[in-house]
Structures are given as structure tokens and as C-alpha cells.
PDB file of N, CA and C in Angstrom:
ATOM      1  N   UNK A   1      12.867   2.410  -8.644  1.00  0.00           N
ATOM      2  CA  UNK A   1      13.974   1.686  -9.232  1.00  0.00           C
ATOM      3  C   UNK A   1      15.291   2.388  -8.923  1.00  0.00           C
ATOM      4  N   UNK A   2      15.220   3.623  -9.360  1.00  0.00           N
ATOM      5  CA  UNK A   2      16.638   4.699  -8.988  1.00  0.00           C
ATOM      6  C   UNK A   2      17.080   4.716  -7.063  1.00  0.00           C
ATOM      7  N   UNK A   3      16.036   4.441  -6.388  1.00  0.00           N
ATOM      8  CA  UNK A   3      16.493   4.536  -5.336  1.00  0.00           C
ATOM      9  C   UNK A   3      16.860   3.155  -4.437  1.00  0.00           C
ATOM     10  N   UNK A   4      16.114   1.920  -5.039  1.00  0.00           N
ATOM     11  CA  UNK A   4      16.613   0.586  -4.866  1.00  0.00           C
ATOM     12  C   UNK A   4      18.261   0.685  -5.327  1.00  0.00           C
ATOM     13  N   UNK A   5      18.512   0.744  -6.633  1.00  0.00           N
ATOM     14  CA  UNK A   5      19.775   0.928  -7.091  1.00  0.00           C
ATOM     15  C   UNK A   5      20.827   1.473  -6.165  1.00  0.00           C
ATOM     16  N   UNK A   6      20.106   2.868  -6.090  1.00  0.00           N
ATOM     17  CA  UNK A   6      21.008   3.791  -4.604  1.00  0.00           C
ATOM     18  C   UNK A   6      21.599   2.679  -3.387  1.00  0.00           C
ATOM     19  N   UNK A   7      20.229   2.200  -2.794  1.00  0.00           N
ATOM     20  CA  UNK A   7      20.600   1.986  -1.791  1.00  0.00           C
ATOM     21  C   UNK A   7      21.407   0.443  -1.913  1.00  0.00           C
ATOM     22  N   UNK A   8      21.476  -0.445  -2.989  1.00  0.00           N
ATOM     23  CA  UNK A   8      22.129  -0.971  -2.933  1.00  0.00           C
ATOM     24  C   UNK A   8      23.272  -1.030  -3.400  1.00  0.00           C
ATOM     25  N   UNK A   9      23.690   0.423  -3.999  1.00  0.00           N
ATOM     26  CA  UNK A   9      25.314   0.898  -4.581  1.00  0.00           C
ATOM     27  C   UNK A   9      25.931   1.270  -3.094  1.00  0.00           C
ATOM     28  N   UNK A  10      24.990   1.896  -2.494  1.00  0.00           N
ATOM     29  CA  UNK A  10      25.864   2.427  -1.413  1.00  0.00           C
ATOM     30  C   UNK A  10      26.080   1.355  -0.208  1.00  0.00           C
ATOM     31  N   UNK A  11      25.255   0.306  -0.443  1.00  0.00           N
ATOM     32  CA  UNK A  11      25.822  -0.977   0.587  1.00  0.00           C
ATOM     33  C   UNK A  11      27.217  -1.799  -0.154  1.00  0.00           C
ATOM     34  N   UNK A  12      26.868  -2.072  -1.059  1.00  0.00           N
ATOM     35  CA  UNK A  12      27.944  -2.668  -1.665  1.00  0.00           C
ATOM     36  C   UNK A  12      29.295  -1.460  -1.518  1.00  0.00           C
ATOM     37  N   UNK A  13      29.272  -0.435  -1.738  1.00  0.00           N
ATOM     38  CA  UNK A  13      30.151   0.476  -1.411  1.00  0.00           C
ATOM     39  C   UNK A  13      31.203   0.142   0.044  1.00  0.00           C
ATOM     40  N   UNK A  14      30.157   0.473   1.195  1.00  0.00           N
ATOM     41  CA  UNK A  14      30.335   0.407   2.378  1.00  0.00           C
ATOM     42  C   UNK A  14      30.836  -0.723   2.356  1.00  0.00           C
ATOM     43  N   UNK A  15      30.749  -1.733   2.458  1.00  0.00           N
ATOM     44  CA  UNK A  15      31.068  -3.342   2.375  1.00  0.00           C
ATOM     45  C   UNK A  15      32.535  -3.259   1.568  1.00  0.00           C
ATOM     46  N   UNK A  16      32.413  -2.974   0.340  1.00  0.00           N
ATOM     47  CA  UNK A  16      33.879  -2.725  -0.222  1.00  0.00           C
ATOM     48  C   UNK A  16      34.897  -1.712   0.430  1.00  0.00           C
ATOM     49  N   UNK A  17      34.380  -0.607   0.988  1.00  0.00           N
ATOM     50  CA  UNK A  17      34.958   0.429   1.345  1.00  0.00           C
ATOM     51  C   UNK A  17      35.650  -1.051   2.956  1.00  0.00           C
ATOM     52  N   UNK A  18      34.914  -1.429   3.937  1.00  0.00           N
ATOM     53  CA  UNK A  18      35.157  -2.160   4.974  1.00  0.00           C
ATOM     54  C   UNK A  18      36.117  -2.616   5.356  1.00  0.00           C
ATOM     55  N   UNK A  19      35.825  -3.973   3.868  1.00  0.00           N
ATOM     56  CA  UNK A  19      36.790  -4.795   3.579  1.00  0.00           C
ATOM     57  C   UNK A  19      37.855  -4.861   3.680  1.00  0.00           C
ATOM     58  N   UNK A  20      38.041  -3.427   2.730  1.00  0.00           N
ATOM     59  CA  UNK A  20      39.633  -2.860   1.856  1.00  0.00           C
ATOM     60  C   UNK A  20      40.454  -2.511   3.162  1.00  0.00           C
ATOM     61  N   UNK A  21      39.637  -1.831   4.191  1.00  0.00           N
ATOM     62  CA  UNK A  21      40.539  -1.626   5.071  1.00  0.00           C
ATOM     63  C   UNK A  21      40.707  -2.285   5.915  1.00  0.00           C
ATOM     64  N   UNK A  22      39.951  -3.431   6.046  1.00  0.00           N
ATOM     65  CA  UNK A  22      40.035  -4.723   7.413  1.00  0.00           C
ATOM     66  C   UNK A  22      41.643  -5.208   6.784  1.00  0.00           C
ATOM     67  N   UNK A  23      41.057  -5.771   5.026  1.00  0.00           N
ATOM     68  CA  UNK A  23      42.222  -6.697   4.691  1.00  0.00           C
ATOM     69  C   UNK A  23      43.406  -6.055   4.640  1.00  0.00           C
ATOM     70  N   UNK A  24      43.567  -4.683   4.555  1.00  0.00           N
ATOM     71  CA  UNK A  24      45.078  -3.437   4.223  1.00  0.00           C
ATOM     72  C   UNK A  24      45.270  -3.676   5.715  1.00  0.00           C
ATOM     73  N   UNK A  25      44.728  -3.451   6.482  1.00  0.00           N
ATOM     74  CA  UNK A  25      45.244  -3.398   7.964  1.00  0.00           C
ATOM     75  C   UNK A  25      46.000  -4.776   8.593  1.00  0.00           C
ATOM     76  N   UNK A  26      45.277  -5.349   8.220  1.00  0.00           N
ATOM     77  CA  UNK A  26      45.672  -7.368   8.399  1.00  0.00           C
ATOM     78  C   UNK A  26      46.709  -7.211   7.322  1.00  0.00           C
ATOM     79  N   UNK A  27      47.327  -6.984   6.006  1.00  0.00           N
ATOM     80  CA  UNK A  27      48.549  -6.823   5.307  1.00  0.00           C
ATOM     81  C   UNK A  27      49.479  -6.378   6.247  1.00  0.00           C
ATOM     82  N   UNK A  28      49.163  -5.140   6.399  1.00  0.00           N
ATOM     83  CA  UNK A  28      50.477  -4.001   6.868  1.00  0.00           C
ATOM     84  C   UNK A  28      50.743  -4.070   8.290  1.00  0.00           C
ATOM     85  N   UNK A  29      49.652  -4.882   8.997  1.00  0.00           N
ATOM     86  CA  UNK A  29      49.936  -4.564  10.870  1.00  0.00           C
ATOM     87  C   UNK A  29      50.449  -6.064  10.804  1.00  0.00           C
ATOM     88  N   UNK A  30      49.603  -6.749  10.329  1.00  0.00           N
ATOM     89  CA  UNK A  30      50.551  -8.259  10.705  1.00  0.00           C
ATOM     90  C   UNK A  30      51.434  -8.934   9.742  1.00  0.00           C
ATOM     91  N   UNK A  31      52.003  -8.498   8.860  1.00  0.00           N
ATOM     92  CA  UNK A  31      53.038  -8.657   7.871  1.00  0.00           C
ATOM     93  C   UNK A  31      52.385 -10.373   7.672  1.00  0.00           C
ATOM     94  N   UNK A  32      51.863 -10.500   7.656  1.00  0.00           N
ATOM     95  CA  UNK A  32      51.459 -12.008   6.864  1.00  0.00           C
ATOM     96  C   UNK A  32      51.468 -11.553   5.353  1.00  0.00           C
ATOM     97  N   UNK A  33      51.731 -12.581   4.569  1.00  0.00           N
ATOM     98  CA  UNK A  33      51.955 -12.414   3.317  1.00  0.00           C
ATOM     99  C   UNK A  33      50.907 -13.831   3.201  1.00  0.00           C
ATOM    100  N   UNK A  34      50.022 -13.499   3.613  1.00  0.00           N
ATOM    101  CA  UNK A  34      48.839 -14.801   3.425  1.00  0.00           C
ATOM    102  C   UNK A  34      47.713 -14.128   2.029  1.00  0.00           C
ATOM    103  N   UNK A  35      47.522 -15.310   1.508  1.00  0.00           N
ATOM    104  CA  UNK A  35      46.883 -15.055   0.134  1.00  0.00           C
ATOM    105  C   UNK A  35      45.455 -14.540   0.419  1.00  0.00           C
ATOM    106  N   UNK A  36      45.021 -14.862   1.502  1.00  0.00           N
ATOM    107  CA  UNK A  36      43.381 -14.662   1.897  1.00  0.00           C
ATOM    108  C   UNK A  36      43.198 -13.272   2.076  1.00  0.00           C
ATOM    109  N   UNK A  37      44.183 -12.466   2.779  1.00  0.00           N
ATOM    110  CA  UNK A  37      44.096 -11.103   2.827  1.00  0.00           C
ATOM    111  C   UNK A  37      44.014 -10.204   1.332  1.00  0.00           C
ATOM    112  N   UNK A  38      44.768 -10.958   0.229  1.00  0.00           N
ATOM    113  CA  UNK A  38      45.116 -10.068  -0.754  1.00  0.00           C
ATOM    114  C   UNK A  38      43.950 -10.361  -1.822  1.00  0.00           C
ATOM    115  N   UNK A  39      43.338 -11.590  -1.521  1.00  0.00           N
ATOM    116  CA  UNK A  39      41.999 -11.905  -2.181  1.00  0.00           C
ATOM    117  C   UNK A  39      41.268 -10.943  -1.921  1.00  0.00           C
ATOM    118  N   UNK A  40      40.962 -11.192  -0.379  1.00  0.00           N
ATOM    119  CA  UNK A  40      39.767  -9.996   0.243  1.00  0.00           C
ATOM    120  C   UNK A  40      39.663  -8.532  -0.443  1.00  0.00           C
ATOM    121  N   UNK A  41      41.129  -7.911  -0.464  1.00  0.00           N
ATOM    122  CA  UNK A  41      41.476  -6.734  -0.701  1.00  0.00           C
ATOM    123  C   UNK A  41      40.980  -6.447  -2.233  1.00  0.00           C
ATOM    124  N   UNK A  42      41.523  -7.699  -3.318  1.00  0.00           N
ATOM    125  CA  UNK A  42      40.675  -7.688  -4.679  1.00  0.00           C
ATOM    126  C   UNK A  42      39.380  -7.695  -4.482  1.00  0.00           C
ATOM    127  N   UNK A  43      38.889  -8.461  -3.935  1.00  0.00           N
ATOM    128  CA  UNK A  43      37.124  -8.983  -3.590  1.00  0.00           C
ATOM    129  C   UNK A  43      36.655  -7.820  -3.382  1.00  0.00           C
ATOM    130  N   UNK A  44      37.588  -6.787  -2.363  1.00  0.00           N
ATOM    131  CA  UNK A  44      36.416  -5.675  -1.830  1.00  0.00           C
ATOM    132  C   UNK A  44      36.419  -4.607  -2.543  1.00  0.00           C
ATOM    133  N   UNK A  45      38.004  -4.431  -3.994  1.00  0.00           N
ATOM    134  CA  UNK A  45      37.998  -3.619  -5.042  1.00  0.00           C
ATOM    135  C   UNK A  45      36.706  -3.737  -5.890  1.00  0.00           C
ATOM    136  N   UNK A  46      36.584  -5.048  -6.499  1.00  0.00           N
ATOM    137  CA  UNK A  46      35.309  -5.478  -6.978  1.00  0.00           C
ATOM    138  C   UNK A  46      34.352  -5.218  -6.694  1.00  0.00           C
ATOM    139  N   UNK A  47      33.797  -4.815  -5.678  1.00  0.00           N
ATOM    140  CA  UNK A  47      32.482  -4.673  -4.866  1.00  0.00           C
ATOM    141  C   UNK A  47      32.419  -2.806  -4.901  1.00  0.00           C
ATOM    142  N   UNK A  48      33.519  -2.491  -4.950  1.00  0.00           N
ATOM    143  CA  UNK A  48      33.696  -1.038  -5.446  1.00  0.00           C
ATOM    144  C   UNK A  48      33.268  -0.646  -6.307  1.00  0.00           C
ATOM    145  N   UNK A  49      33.872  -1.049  -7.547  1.00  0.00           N
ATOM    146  CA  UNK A  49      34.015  -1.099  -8.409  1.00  0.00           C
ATOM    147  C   UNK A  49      32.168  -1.315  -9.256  1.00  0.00           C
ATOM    148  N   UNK A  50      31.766  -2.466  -8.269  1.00  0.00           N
ATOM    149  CA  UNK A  50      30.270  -2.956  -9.082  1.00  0.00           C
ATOM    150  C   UNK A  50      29.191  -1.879  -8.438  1.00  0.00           C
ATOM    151  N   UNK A  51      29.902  -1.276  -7.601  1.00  0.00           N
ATOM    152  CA  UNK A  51      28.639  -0.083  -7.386  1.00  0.00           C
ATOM    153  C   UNK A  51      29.061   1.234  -7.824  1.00  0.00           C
ATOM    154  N   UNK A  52      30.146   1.291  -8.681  1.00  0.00           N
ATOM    155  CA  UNK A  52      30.056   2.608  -9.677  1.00  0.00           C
ATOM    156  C   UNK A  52      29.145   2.314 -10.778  1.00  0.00           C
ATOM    157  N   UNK A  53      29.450   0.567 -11.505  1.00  0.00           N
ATOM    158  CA  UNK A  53      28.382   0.420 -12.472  1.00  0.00           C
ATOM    159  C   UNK A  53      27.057   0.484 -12.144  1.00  0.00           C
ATOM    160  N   UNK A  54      26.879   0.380 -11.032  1.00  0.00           N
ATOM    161  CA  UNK A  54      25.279   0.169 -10.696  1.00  0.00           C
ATOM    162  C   UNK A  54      24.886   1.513 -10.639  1.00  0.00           C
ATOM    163  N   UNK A  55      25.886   2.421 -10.025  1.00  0.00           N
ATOM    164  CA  UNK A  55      24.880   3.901 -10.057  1.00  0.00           C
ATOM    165  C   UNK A  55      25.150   4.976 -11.565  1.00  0.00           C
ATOM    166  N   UNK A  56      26.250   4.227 -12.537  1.00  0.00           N
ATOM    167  CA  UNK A  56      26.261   4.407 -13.706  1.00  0.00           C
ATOM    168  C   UNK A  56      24.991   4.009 -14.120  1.00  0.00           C
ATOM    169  N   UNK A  57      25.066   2.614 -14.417  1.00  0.00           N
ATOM    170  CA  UNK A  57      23.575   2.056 -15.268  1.00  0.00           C
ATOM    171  C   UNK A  57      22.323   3.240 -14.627  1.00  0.00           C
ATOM    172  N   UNK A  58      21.623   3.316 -13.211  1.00  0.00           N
ATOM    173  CA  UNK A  58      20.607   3.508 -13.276  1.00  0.00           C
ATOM    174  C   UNK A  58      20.891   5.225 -13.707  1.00  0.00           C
ATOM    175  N   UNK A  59      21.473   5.836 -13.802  1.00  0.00           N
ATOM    176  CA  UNK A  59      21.946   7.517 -14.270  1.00  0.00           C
ATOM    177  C   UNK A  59      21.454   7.223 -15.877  1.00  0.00           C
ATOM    178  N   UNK A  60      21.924   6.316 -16.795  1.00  0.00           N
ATOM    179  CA  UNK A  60      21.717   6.262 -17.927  1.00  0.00           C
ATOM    180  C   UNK A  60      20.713   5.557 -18.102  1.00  0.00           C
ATOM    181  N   UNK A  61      19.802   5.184 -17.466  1.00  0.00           N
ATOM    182  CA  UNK A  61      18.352   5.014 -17.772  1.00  0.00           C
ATOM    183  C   UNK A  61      17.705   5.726 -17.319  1.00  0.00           C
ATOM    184  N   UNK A  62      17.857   6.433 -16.076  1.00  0.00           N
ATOM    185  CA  UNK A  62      16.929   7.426 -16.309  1.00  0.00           C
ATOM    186  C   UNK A  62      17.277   8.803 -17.217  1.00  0.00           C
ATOM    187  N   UNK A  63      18.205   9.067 -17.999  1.00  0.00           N
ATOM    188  CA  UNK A  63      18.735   9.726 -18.832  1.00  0.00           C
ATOM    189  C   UNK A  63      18.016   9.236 -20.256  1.00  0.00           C
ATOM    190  N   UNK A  64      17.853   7.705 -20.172  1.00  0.00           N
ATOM    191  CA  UNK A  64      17.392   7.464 -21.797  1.00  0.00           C
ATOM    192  C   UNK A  64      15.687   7.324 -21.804  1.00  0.00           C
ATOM    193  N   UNK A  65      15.110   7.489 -20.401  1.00  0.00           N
ATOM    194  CA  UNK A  65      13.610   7.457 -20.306  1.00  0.00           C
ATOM    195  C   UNK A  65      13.251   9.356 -20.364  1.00  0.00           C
ATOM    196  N   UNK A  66      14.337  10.017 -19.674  1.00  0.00           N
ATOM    197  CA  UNK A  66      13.940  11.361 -19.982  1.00  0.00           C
ATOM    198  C   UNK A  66      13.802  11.908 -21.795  1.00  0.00           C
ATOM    199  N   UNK A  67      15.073  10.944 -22.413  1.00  0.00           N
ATOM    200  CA  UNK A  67      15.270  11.406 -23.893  1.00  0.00           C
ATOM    201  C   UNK A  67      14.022  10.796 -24.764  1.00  0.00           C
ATOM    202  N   UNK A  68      13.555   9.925 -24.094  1.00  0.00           N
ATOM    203  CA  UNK A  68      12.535   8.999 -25.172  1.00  0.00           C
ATOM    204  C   UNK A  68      11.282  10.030 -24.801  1.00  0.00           C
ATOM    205  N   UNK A  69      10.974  10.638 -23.252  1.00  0.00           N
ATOM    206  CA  UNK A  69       9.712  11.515 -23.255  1.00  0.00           C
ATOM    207  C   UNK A  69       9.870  12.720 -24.312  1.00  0.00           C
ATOM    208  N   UNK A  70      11.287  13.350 -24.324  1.00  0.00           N
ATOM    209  CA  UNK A  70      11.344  14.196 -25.188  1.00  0.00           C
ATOM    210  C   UNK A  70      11.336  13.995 -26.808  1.00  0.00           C
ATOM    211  N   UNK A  71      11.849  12.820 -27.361  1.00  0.00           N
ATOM    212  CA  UNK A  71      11.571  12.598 -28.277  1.00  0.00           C
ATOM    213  C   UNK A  71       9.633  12.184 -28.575  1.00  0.00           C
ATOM    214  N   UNK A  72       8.944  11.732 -27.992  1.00  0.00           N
ATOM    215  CA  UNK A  72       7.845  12.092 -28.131  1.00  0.00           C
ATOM    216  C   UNK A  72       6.963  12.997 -28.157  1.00  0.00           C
ATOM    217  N   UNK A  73       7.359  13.762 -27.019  1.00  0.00           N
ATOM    218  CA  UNK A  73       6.377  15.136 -27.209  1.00  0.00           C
ATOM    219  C   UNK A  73       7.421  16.292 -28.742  1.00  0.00           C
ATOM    220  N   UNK A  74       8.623  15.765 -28.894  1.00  0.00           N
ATOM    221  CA  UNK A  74       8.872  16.504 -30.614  1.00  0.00           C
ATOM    222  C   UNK A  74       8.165  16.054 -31.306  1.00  0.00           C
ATOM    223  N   UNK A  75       7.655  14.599 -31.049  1.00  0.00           N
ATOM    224  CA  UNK A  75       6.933  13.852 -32.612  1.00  0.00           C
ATOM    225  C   UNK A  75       5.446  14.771 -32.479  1.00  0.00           C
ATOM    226  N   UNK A  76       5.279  14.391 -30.947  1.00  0.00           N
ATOM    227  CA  UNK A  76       3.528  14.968 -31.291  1.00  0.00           C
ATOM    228  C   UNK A  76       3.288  16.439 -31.901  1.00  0.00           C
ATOM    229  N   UNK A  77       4.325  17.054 -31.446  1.00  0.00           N
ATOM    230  CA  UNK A  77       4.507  18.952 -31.927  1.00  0.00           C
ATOM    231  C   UNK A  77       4.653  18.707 -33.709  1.00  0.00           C
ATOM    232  N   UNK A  78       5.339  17.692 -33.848  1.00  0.00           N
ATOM    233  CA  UNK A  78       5.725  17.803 -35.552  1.00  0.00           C
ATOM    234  C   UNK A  78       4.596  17.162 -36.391  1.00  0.00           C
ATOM    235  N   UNK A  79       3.748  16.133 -35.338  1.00  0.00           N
ATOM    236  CA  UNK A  79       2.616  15.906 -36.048  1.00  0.00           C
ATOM    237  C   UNK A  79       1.360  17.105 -35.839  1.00  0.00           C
ATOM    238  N   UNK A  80       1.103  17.619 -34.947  1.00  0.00           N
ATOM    239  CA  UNK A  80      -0.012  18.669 -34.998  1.00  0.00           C
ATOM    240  C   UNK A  80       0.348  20.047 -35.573  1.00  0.00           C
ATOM    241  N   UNK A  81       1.734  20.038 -36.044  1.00  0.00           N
ATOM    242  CA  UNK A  81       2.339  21.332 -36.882  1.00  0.00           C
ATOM    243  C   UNK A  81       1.612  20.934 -38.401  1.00  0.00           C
ATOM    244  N   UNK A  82       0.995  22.227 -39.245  1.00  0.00           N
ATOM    245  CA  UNK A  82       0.690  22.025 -40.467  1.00  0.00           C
ATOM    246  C   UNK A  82       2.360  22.087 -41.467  1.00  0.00           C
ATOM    247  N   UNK A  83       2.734  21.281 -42.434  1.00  0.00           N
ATOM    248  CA  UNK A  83       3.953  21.144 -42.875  1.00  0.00           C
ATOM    249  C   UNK A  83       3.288  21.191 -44.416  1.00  0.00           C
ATOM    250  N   UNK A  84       4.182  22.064 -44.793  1.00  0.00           N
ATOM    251  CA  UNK A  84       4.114  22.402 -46.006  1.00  0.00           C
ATOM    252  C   UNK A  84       3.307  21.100 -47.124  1.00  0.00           C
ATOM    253  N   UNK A  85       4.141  20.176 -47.274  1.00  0.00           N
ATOM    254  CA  UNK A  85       3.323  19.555 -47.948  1.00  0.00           C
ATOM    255  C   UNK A  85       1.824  19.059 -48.099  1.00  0.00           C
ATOM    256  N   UNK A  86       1.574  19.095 -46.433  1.00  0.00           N
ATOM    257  CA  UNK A  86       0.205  19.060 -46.355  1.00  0.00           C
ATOM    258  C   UNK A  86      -0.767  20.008 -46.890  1.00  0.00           C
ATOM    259  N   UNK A  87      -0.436  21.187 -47.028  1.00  0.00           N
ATOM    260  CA  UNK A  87      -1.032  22.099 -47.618  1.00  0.00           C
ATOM    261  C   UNK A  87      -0.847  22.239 -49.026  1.00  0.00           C
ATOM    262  N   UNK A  88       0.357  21.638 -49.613  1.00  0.00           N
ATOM    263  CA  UNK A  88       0.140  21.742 -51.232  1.00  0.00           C
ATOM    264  C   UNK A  88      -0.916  20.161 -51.232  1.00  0.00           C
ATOM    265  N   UNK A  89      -0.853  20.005 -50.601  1.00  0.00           N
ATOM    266  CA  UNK A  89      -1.788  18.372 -51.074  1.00  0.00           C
ATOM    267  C   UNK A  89      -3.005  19.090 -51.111  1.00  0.00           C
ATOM    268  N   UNK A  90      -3.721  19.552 -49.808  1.00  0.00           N
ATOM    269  CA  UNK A  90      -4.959  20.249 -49.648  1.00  0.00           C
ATOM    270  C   UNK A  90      -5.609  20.973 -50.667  1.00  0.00           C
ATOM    271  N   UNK A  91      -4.584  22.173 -51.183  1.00  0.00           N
ATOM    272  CA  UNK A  91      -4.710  22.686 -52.295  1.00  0.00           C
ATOM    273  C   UNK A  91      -4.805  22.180 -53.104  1.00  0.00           C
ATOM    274  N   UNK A  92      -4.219  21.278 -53.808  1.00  0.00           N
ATOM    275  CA  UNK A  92      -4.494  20.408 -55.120  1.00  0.00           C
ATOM    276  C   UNK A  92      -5.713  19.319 -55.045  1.00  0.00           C
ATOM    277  N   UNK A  93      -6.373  18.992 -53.880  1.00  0.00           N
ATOM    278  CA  UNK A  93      -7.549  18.216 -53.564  1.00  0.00           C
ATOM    279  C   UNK A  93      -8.534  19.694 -53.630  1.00  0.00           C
ATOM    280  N   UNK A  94      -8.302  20.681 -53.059  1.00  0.00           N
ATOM    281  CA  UNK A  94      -9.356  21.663 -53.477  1.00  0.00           C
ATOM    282  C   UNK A  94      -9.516  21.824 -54.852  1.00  0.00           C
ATOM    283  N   UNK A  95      -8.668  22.370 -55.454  1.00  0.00           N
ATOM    284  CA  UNK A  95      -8.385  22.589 -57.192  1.00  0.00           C
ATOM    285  C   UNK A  95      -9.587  21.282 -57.928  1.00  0.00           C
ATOM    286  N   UNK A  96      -8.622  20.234 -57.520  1.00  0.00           N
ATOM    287  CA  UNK A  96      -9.591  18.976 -57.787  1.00  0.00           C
ATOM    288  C   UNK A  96     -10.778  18.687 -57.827  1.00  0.00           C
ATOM    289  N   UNK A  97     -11.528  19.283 -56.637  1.00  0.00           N
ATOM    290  CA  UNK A  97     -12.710  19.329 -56.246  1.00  0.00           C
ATOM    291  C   UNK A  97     -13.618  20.024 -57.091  1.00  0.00           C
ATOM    292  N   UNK A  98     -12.543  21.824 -57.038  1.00  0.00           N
ATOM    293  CA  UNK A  98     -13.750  22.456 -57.975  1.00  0.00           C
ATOM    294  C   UNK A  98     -13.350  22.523 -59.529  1.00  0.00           C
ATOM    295  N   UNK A  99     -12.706  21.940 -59.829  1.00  0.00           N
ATOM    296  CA  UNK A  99     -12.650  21.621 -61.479  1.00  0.00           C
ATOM    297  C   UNK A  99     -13.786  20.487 -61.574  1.00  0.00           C
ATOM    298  N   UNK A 100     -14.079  19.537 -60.856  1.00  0.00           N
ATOM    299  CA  UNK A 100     -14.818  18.840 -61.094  1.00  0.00           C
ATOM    300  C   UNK A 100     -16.275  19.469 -60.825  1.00  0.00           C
ATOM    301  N   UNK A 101     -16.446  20.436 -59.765  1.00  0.00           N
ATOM    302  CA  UNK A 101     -17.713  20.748 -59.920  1.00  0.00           C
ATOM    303  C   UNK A 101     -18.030  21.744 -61.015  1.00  0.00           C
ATOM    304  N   UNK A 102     -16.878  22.215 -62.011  1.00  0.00           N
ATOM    305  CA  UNK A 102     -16.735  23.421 -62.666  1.00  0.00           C
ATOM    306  C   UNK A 102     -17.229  22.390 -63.998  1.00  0.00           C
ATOM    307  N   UNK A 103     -16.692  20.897 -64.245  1.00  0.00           N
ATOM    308  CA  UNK A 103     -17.657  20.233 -65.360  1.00  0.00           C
ATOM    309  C   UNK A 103     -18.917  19.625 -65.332  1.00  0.00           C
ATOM    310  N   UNK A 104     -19.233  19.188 -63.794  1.00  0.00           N
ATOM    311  CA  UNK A 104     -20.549  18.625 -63.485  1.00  0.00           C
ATOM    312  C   UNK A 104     -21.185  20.166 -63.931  1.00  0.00           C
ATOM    313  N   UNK A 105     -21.097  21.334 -63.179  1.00  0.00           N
ATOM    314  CA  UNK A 105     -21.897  22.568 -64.361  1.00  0.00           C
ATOM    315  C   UNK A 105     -21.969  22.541 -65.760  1.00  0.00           C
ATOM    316  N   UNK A 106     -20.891  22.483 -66.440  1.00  0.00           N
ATOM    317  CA  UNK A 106     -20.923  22.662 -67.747  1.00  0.00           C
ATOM    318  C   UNK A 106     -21.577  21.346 -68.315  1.00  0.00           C
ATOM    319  N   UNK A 107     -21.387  20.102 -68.010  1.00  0.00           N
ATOM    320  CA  UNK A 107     -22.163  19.285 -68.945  1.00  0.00           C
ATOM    321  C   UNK A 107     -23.458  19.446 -68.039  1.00  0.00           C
ATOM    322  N   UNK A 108     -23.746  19.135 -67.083  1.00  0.00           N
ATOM    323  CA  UNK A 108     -25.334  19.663 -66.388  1.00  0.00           C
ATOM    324  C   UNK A 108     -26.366  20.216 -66.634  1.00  0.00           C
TER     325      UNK A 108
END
């Protein structure tokens, strides 16, 4: 996916990069003040422009697939960590346990 992205930021690039200077050159060498040149010149800003977002977007997904692996392997560490409460629970299910076997003796 990251390198599809690549290679089509850097065509659209090239293509914008092209453009900009076909249509600047057709401005400034032939002094036409024709609207088609100054379109192009926007058109090929745009095309610039859409392959910074494109190699933005795929940077921040693979940025938010690295954060989601790390947020999982914290969960699994925080679930196979013993945490305090689990152990006062344990303890009080032990307690539990042998108070009850401490009256099954006595009435027994």
C-alpha cells in the first residue's frame, strides 16, 4: 500500500512539477496572456499539491497501524501482569474457602 502511494505521489509530482514549467515558460517566453496557460499552471499546482496529501495520508497510517500494534502488545503486558486487586480478590476467595472448611470441621 505505502509503496503504491509512493509511486503514485511521485508521478503526480513529476506531472505537476512538468506542467508548471511547460505553462511558466509558454507565460513568460510568449507573453500571451491566454487563460489556458494560467489554468494549466493552477492545474499543475494542484497535482502538487495532491501528492503531498497522498504521501501525508499514507505516513499517518502507517504511523496509526504502528500505534495500534503498540497499544496492543501494552494491553497484553497489562493483562498477564498480576495487579493488585487481583490478589486481594484471591486472598479473600482463599480466606473464604478456609473459613468454610474451618465450619464444615466444626459442625462435622
Amino acid at each position: 500500500m505505502k509503496s503504491l502511494s509512493s509511486f503514485v505521489s511521485i508521478v503526480l509530482l513529476s506531472i505537476g512539477v512538468a506542467l508548471a514549467f511547460f505553462s511558466l515558460l509558454n507565460i513568460l517566453f510568449q507573453g500571451d496572456n491566454d487563460l489556458h496557460y494560467l489554468i494549466l499552471l493552477i492545474l499543475s499546482c494542484l497535482l502538487m499539491i495532491a501528492s503531498a496529501f497522498l504521501v501525508t495520508r499514507s505516513e499517518l497510517i502507517s504511523i496509526r497501524k504502528k500505534i495500534n500494534e503498540t497499544e496492543s502488545v501494552v494491553l497484553k503486558a497489562k493483562n498477564e501482569s498480576s495487579r493488585p486487586e487481583d490478589i486481594k480478590n484471591w486472598r479473600l476467595r482463599d480466606l473464604d474457602y478456609r473459613v468454610k472448611k474451618l465450619e464444615e470441621k466444626i459442625i462435622g
